């Protein structure tokens, strides 16, 4: 018995390296790009553990739950951590970063999430990168949610460690991820006695055994199906054009925001300002007396495939996420999501204007 997912020819080093090169072109980077064989938490944690230690003073920006996780990892590494937390309904500013440097000139590491799909905000990385570069700190960026939905330019922005995943706006697999690494970051790792070595978390293993070896022999058997899926999703983005893919996400975000405002029923954007809202996902605040997770469950009862979710943790009571990314970055997915939410709100006795919402979706840019 044969199956298209089985009995595949082995994925050789040349093919693996070619996929890395295509990911590097997607990021417009000349830095080394390493594709790691696991979900994006693997390089996110590996990069922190490789570059942070007892001598590190880190500015950890918190605009959502992943920023909180990074702070935990940094402390576990022995770093001194200065948290800069801003309300989840907004974004951090370059001026806030500059003020943190002035108050703590010893900062030598900055961790930031570009777009927080969990809270629906996005941060102005280009402006922040200028401030970080002027200060001389190492810049670590989680661009897992933003890649494919908005520009991600590690070289132009002075990012030393830029982690991406394919499972959101790229519309690809979750089982592999990638990180671009600057020469400064490699040097920091090499000087860090606590950097993981001979470990699945180790970026240095990839540097010494893969990159320095001319990318001739893989460290271990690759996740073949996921690598082929990553290649296919990059190929699809190349065929459509990255600008086109990003424009599709921006249009879906604008349509969702406009449609939710026109729908009524007490729904309103969770992120106050449109400029701070991520194109990968739109978060909505439910009206008083409505539990977000219950509203989402009611909306999904009619169509479980809709890209709707309640917020995580405590946010499950007040936040709805419309995950208009990848294949769902379309007007149809936005219309269907808002229609289901409108029906669910009506079922709770709230007044909605579905016609106005759908007109707003059509007219949004």
GROMACS .gro file of C-alpha atoms in nm:
model
  365
    1UNK     CA    1   0.000   0.000   0.000
    2UNK     CA    2   0.139   0.340  -0.096
    3UNK     CA    3   0.060   0.682   0.042
    4UNK     CA    4   0.173   1.027  -0.078
    5UNK     CA    5   0.313   1.107   0.270
    6UNK     CA    6   0.515   0.786   0.292
    7UNK     CA    7   0.811   0.628   0.109
    8UNK     CA    8   0.949   0.965   0.005
    9UNK     CA    9   1.302   1.005  -0.123
   10UNK     CA   10   1.530   1.133   0.157
   11UNK     CA   11   1.562   1.509   0.190
   12UNK     CA   12   1.928   1.577   0.125
   13UNK     CA   13   2.148   1.857   0.252
   14UNK     CA   14   2.138   2.040  -0.081
   15UNK     CA   15   1.757   2.058  -0.079
   16UNK     CA   16   1.757   2.160   0.289
   17UNK     CA   17   2.007   2.440   0.218
   18UNK     CA   18   1.804   2.557  -0.081
   19UNK     CA   19   1.495   2.591   0.137
   20UNK     CA   20   1.700   2.795   0.387
   21UNK     CA   21   1.810   3.022   0.104
   22UNK     CA   22   1.451   3.083   0.000
   23UNK     CA   23   1.356   3.171   0.357
   24UNK     CA   24   1.652   3.412   0.370
   25UNK     CA   25   1.524   3.583   0.054
   26UNK     CA   26   1.180   3.611   0.213
   27UNK     CA   27   1.347   3.804   0.497
   28UNK     CA   28   1.570   4.007   0.263
   29UNK     CA   29   1.861   3.909   0.486
   30UNK     CA   30   2.229   3.838   0.432
   31UNK     CA   31   2.252   3.688   0.779
   32UNK     CA   32   2.278   3.316   0.838
   33UNK     CA   33   1.937   3.151   0.843
   34UNK     CA   34   1.889   2.825   1.033
   35UNK     CA   35   1.575   2.616   0.990
   36UNK     CA   36   1.513   2.430   1.313
   37UNK     CA   37   1.318   2.108   1.330
   38UNK     CA   38   1.036   2.207   1.560
   39UNK     CA   39   0.765   2.465   1.628
   40UNK     CA   40   0.885   2.824   1.674
   41UNK     CA   41   0.918   2.789   2.051
   42UNK     CA   42   1.231   2.587   1.976
   43UNK     CA   43   1.437   2.871   1.821
   44UNK     CA   44   1.267   3.130   2.043
   45UNK     CA   45   1.393   2.957   2.356
   46UNK     CA   46   1.718   2.838   2.198
   47UNK     CA   47   1.817   3.190   2.091
   48UNK     CA   48   1.760   3.333   2.439
   49UNK     CA   49   1.947   3.054   2.614
   50UNK     CA   50   2.233   3.088   2.365
   51UNK     CA   51   2.286   3.460   2.410
   52UNK     CA   52   2.176   3.542   2.767
   53UNK     CA   53   2.338   3.457   3.099
   54UNK     CA   54   2.437   3.595   3.441
   55UNK     CA   55   2.621   3.885   3.280
   56UNK     CA   56   2.325   3.994   3.068
   57UNK     CA   57   2.099   4.288   3.146
   58UNK     CA   58   1.789   4.246   2.933
   59UNK     CA   59   1.512   4.488   2.847
   60UNK     CA   60   1.212   4.260   2.797
   61UNK     CA   61   0.919   4.431   2.628
   62UNK     CA   62   0.580   4.289   2.722
   63UNK     CA   63   0.289   4.364   2.490
   64UNK     CA   64   0.128   4.022   2.529
   65UNK     CA   65   0.179   3.671   2.670
   66UNK     CA   66   0.489   3.583   2.470
   67UNK     CA   67   0.678   3.877   2.614
   68UNK     CA   68   0.600   3.739   2.957
   69UNK     CA   69   0.740   3.400   2.854
   70UNK     CA   70   1.062   3.555   2.727
   71UNK     CA   71   1.114   3.726   3.061
   72UNK     CA   72   1.079   3.391   3.238
   73UNK     CA   73   1.341   3.233   3.011
   74UNK     CA   74   1.580   3.523   3.057
   75UNK     CA   75   1.555   3.502   3.436
   76UNK     CA   76   1.605   3.127   3.419
   77UNK     CA   77   1.930   3.195   3.230
   78UNK     CA   78   2.049   3.415   3.516
   79UNK     CA   79   2.003   3.744   3.331
   80UNK     CA   80   1.900   4.063   3.506
   81UNK     CA   81   1.563   4.145   3.350
   82UNK     CA   82   1.401   4.487   3.324
   83UNK     CA   83   1.042   4.441   3.210
   84UNK     CA   84   0.881   4.715   3.005
   85UNK     CA   85   0.511   4.628   3.008
   86UNK     CA   86   0.254   4.827   2.816
   87UNK     CA   87  -0.124   4.769   2.808
   88UNK     CA   88  -0.218   4.492   2.568
   89UNK     CA   89  -0.454   4.725   2.381
   90UNK     CA   90  -0.164   4.936   2.255
   91UNK     CA   91   0.196   4.912   2.128
   92UNK     CA   92   0.532   5.003   2.274
   93UNK     CA   93   0.703   5.312   2.131
   94UNK     CA   94   1.061   5.385   2.036
   95UNK     CA   95   1.058   5.667   2.292
   96UNK     CA   96   0.971   5.423   2.570
   97UNK     CA   97   1.268   5.209   2.465
   98UNK     CA   98   1.493   5.516   2.464
   99UNK     CA   99   1.374   5.611   2.813
  100UNK     CA  100   1.449   5.260   2.939
  101UNK     CA  101   1.804   5.285   2.804
  102UNK     CA  102   1.851   5.622   2.972
  103UNK     CA  103   1.735   5.478   3.305
  104UNK     CA  104   1.939   5.157   3.264
  105UNK     CA  105   2.241   5.219   3.039
  106UNK     CA  106   2.372   4.872   3.127
  107UNK     CA  107   2.107   4.706   2.907
  108UNK     CA  108   2.278   4.491   2.645
  109UNK     CA  109   1.989   4.275   2.523
  110UNK     CA  110   1.639   4.364   2.402
  111UNK     CA  111   1.359   4.111   2.349
  112UNK     CA  112   1.047   4.211   2.161
  113UNK     CA  113   0.750   4.051   1.991
  114UNK     CA  114   0.673   4.210   1.656
  115UNK     CA  115   0.303   4.116   1.629
  116UNK     CA  116   0.117   3.956   1.917
  117UNK     CA  117  -0.153   3.747   1.752
  118UNK     CA  118  -0.284   3.667   2.101
  119UNK     CA  119  -0.362   4.032   2.174
  120UNK     CA  120  -0.386   4.174   1.824
  121UNK     CA  121  -0.122   4.445   1.852
  122UNK     CA  122   0.193   4.510   1.650
  123UNK     CA  123   0.502   4.706   1.746
  124UNK     CA  124   0.697   4.961   1.534
  125UNK     CA  125   1.013   4.753   1.495
  126UNK     CA  126   1.181   4.976   1.237
  127UNK     CA  127   1.174   5.276   1.475
  128UNK     CA  128   1.267   5.065   1.776
  129UNK     CA  129   1.554   4.908   1.584
  130UNK     CA  130   1.714   5.248   1.530
  131UNK     CA  131   1.711   5.315   1.904
  132UNK     CA  132   1.845   4.970   1.991
  133UNK     CA  133   2.121   4.996   1.730
  134UNK     CA  134   2.229   5.336   1.861
  135UNK     CA  135   2.250   5.193   2.212
  136UNK     CA  136   2.446   4.889   2.096
  137UNK     CA  137   2.227   4.619   2.253
  138UNK     CA  138   2.164   4.281   2.095
  139UNK     CA  139   1.815   4.280   1.941
  140UNK     CA  140   1.599   3.964   1.960
  141UNK     CA  141   1.268   3.965   1.771
  142UNK     CA  142   0.977   3.724   1.762
  143UNK     CA  143   0.832   3.768   1.412
  144UNK     CA  144   0.640   3.440   1.410
  145UNK     CA  145   0.300   3.602   1.364
  146UNK     CA  146   0.409   3.897   1.151
  147UNK     CA  147   0.602   3.724   0.873
  148UNK     CA  148   0.381   3.722   0.564
  149UNK     CA  149   0.136   3.972   0.710
  150UNK     CA  150   0.363   4.277   0.732
  151UNK     CA  151   0.726   4.361   0.647
  152UNK     CA  152   0.994   4.174   0.843
  153UNK     CA  153   1.340   4.310   0.761
  154UNK     CA  154   1.606   4.200   1.011
  155UNK     CA  155   1.900   4.355   0.825
  156UNK     CA  156   1.737   4.692   0.767
  157UNK     CA  157   1.608   4.705   1.125
  158UNK     CA  158   1.927   4.591   1.298
  159UNK     CA  159   1.773   4.270   1.435
  160UNK     CA  160   2.034   4.019   1.554
  161UNK     CA  161   1.802   3.724   1.614
  162UNK     CA  162   1.478   3.711   1.415
  163UNK     CA  163   1.259   3.406   1.468
  164UNK     CA  164   0.981   3.317   1.227
  165UNK     CA  165   0.725   3.039   1.194
  166UNK     CA  166   0.520   2.936   0.893
  167UNK     CA  167   0.192   2.841   1.058
  168UNK     CA  168   0.022   3.180   1.064
  169UNK     CA  169   0.037   3.439   0.784
  170UNK     CA  170   0.265   3.225   0.568
  171UNK     CA  171  -0.004   2.956   0.558
  172UNK     CA  172   0.246   2.676   0.612
  173UNK     CA  173   0.338   2.405   0.860
  174UNK     CA  174   0.385   2.443   1.234
  175UNK     CA  175   0.650   2.174   1.270
  176UNK     CA  176   0.950   2.372   1.144
  177UNK     CA  177   1.068   2.727   1.209
  178UNK     CA  178   1.362   2.949   1.130
  179UNK     CA  179   1.591   3.210   1.282
  180UNK     CA  180   1.822   3.460   1.119
  181UNK     CA  181   2.142   3.516   1.316
  182UNK     CA  182   2.381   3.811   1.290
  183UNK     CA  183   2.756   3.785   1.335
  184UNK     CA  184   2.720   3.975   1.663
  185UNK     CA  185   2.474   3.715   1.788
  186UNK     CA  186   2.704   3.426   1.689
  187UNK     CA  187   2.989   3.594   1.876
  188UNK     CA  188   2.769   3.639   2.185
  189UNK     CA  189   2.680   3.269   2.177
  190UNK     CA  190   3.039   3.158   2.134
  191UNK     CA  191   3.140   3.364   2.438
  192UNK     CA  192   2.855   3.229   2.652
  193UNK     CA  193   2.962   2.922   2.851
  194UNK     CA  194   2.596   2.849   2.928
  195UNK     CA  195   2.486   2.843   2.565
  196UNK     CA  196   2.328   2.504   2.486
  197UNK     CA  197   2.566   2.265   2.316
  198UNK     CA  198   2.503   1.911   2.196
  199UNK     CA  199   2.135   1.985   2.249
  200UNK     CA  200   1.819   2.010   2.041
  201UNK     CA  201   1.803   2.372   2.163
  202UNK     CA  202   2.153   2.449   2.040
  203UNK     CA  203   2.202   2.705   1.767
  204UNK     CA  204   2.578   2.665   1.808
  205UNK     CA  205   2.547   2.303   1.698
  206UNK     CA  206   2.394   2.424   1.372
  207UNK     CA  207   2.664   2.687   1.334
  208UNK     CA  208   2.957   2.456   1.395
  209UNK     CA  209   2.829   2.139   1.230
  210UNK     CA  210   2.609   2.276   0.953
  211UNK     CA  211   2.703   2.631   0.853
  212UNK     CA  212   3.078   2.612   0.919
  213UNK     CA  213   3.082   2.275   0.744
  214UNK     CA  214   2.950   2.430   0.424
  215UNK     CA  215   2.597   2.294   0.476
  216UNK     CA  216   2.701   1.950   0.351
  217UNK     CA  217   2.572   1.723   0.629
  218UNK     CA  218   2.259   1.763   0.840
  219UNK     CA  219   2.281   1.732   1.217
  220UNK     CA  220   2.003   1.476   1.229
  221UNK     CA  221   1.720   1.340   1.017
  222UNK     CA  222   1.505   1.635   0.909
  223UNK     CA  223   1.130   1.662   0.961
  224UNK     CA  224   1.082   1.576   0.597
  225UNK     CA  225   0.710   1.637   0.552
  226UNK     CA  226   0.728   1.969   0.734
  227UNK     CA  227   1.030   2.079   0.532
  228UNK     CA  228   0.852   1.996   0.206
  229UNK     CA  229   0.546   2.185   0.330
  230UNK     CA  230   0.765   2.484   0.418
  231UNK     CA  231   0.917   2.476   0.072
  232UNK     CA  232   0.571   2.464  -0.082
  233UNK     CA  233   0.439   2.755   0.123
  234UNK     CA  234   0.742   2.973   0.040
  235UNK     CA  235   0.697   2.879  -0.324
  236UNK     CA  236   0.333   2.988  -0.306
  237UNK     CA  237   0.430   3.323  -0.151
  238UNK     CA  238   0.695   3.376  -0.418
  239UNK     CA  239   0.442   3.301  -0.692
  240UNK     CA  240   0.183   3.543  -0.553
  241UNK     CA  241   0.442   3.802  -0.448
  242UNK     CA  242   0.512   3.889  -0.086
  243UNK     CA  243   0.362   4.237  -0.129
  244UNK     CA  244   0.039   4.081  -0.252
  245UNK     CA  245   0.023   3.841   0.042
  246UNK     CA  246   0.084   4.123   0.291
  247UNK     CA  247  -0.177   4.341   0.121
  248UNK     CA  248  -0.431   4.060   0.154
  249UNK     CA  249  -0.370   4.046   0.531
  250UNK     CA  250  -0.387   4.424   0.568
  251UNK     CA  251  -0.715   4.429   0.377
  252UNK     CA  252  -0.863   4.152   0.593
  253UNK     CA  253  -0.763   4.339   0.909
  254UNK     CA  254  -0.913   4.667   0.788
  255UNK     CA  255  -1.233   4.491   0.684
  256UNK     CA  256  -1.268   4.311   1.017
  257UNK     CA  257  -1.216   4.628   1.217
  258UNK     CA  258  -1.460   4.828   1.006
  259UNK     CA  259  -1.716   4.551   1.001
  260UNK     CA  260  -1.702   4.498   1.377
  261UNK     CA  261  -1.751   4.869   1.442
  262UNK     CA  262  -2.050   4.877   1.206
  263UNK     CA  263  -2.198   4.555   1.346
  264UNK     CA  264  -2.270   4.702   1.686
  265UNK     CA  265  -2.397   4.474   1.956
  266UNK     CA  266  -2.136   4.621   2.188
  267UNK     CA  267  -1.836   4.477   2.002
  268UNK     CA  268  -1.539   4.710   1.971
  269UNK     CA  269  -1.174   4.674   1.869
  270UNK     CA  270  -0.958   4.553   2.158
  271UNK     CA  271  -0.658   4.746   2.024
  272UNK     CA  272  -0.762   5.108   2.045
  273UNK     CA  273  -0.570   5.261   1.755
  274UNK     CA  274  -0.574   5.111   1.406
  275UNK     CA  275  -0.203   5.189   1.365
  276UNK     CA  276  -0.126   4.958   1.659
  277UNK     CA  277  -0.342   4.673   1.527
  278UNK     CA  278  -0.170   4.370   1.376
  279UNK     CA  279  -0.272   4.268   1.023
  280UNK     CA  280  -0.244   3.900   1.117
  281UNK     CA  281  -0.539   3.893   1.358
  282UNK     CA  282  -0.802   4.133   1.489
  283UNK     CA  283  -0.903   4.122   1.854
  284UNK     CA  284  -1.243   4.242   1.969
  285UNK     CA  285  -1.372   4.332   2.314
  286UNK     CA  286  -1.715   4.195   2.402
  287UNK     CA  287  -1.983   4.405   2.573
  288UNK     CA  288  -2.040   4.396   2.947
  289UNK     CA  289  -2.235   4.092   3.056
  290UNK     CA  290  -2.112   3.878   2.765
  291UNK     CA  291  -1.845   3.610   2.811
  292UNK     CA  292  -1.620   3.598   2.506
  293UNK     CA  293  -1.555   3.223   2.519
  294UNK     CA  294  -1.929   3.151   2.532
  295UNK     CA  295  -2.000   3.388   2.244
  296UNK     CA  296  -1.730   3.223   2.033
  297UNK     CA  297  -1.863   2.876   2.114
  298UNK     CA  298  -2.208   2.984   1.999
  299UNK     CA  299  -2.066   3.133   1.678
  300UNK     CA  300  -1.863   2.821   1.603
  301UNK     CA  301  -2.157   2.590   1.661
  302UNK     CA  302  -2.288   2.674   1.313
  303UNK     CA  303  -1.946   2.652   1.144
  304UNK     CA  304  -1.654   2.510   1.344
  305UNK     CA  305  -1.412   2.601   1.063
  306UNK     CA  306  -1.446   2.976   1.117
  307UNK     CA  307  -1.118   3.147   1.222
  308UNK     CA  308  -1.258   3.255   1.560
  309UNK     CA  309  -1.113   3.200   1.906
  310UNK     CA  310  -1.152   3.344   2.251
  311UNK     CA  311  -0.856   3.509   2.418
  312UNK     CA  312  -0.625   3.292   2.623
  313UNK     CA  313  -0.629   3.272   3.002
  314UNK     CA  314  -0.804   3.561   3.172
  315UNK     CA  315  -0.868   3.720   2.832
  316UNK     CA  316  -1.115   3.441   2.751
  317UNK     CA  317  -1.383   3.640   2.931
  318UNK     CA  318  -1.343   3.964   2.738
  319UNK     CA  319  -1.160   3.907   2.408
  320UNK     CA  320  -1.244   3.748   2.073
  321UNK     CA  321  -0.979   3.685   1.810
  322UNK     CA  322  -1.056   3.682   1.439
  323UNK     CA  323  -0.755   3.496   1.302
  324UNK     CA  324  -0.765   3.620   0.942
  325UNK     CA  325  -0.427   3.482   0.842
  326UNK     CA  326  -0.296   3.248   0.577
  327UNK     CA  327  -0.584   3.094   0.385
  328UNK     CA  328  -0.830   3.294   0.596
  329UNK     CA  329  -0.696   3.635   0.490
  330UNK     CA  330  -0.997   3.680   0.262
  331UNK     CA  331  -1.313   3.890   0.252
  332UNK     CA  332  -1.518   3.569   0.264
  333UNK     CA  333  -1.362   3.457   0.593
  334UNK     CA  334  -1.416   3.804   0.739
  335UNK     CA  335  -1.781   3.817   0.629
  336UNK     CA  336  -1.850   3.469   0.762
  337UNK     CA  337  -1.685   3.545   1.096
  338UNK     CA  338  -1.874   3.870   1.150
  339UNK     CA  339  -2.201   3.711   1.042
  340UNK     CA  340  -2.157   3.429   1.295
  341UNK     CA  341  -2.071   3.677   1.569
  342UNK     CA  342  -2.372   3.888   1.478
  343UNK     CA  343  -2.603   3.587   1.502
  344UNK     CA  344  -2.449   3.490   1.838
  345UNK     CA  345  -2.492   3.844   1.973
  346UNK     CA  346  -2.852   3.855   1.855
  347UNK     CA  347  -2.918   3.527   2.035
  348UNK     CA  348  -2.818   3.704   2.355
  349UNK     CA  349  -3.068   3.981   2.295
  350UNK     CA  350  -2.823   4.238   2.163
  351UNK     CA  351  -2.904   4.460   1.866
  352UNK     CA  352  -2.679   4.424   1.562
  353UNK     CA  353  -2.679   4.574   1.213
  354UNK     CA  354  -2.559   4.298   0.984
  355UNK     CA  355  -2.622   4.488   0.661
  356UNK     CA  356  -2.409   4.780   0.775
  357UNK     CA  357  -2.135   4.543   0.888
  358UNK     CA  358  -2.120   4.368   0.552
  359UNK     CA  359  -2.120   4.700   0.365
  360UNK     CA  360  -1.832   4.816   0.584
  361UNK     CA  361  -1.640   4.499   0.502
  362UNK     CA  362  -1.685   4.559   0.130
  363UNK     CA  363  -1.581   4.923   0.144
  364UNK     CA  364  -1.281   4.884   0.379
  365UNK     CA  365  -0.935   4.927   0.235
   0.00000   0.00000   0.00000
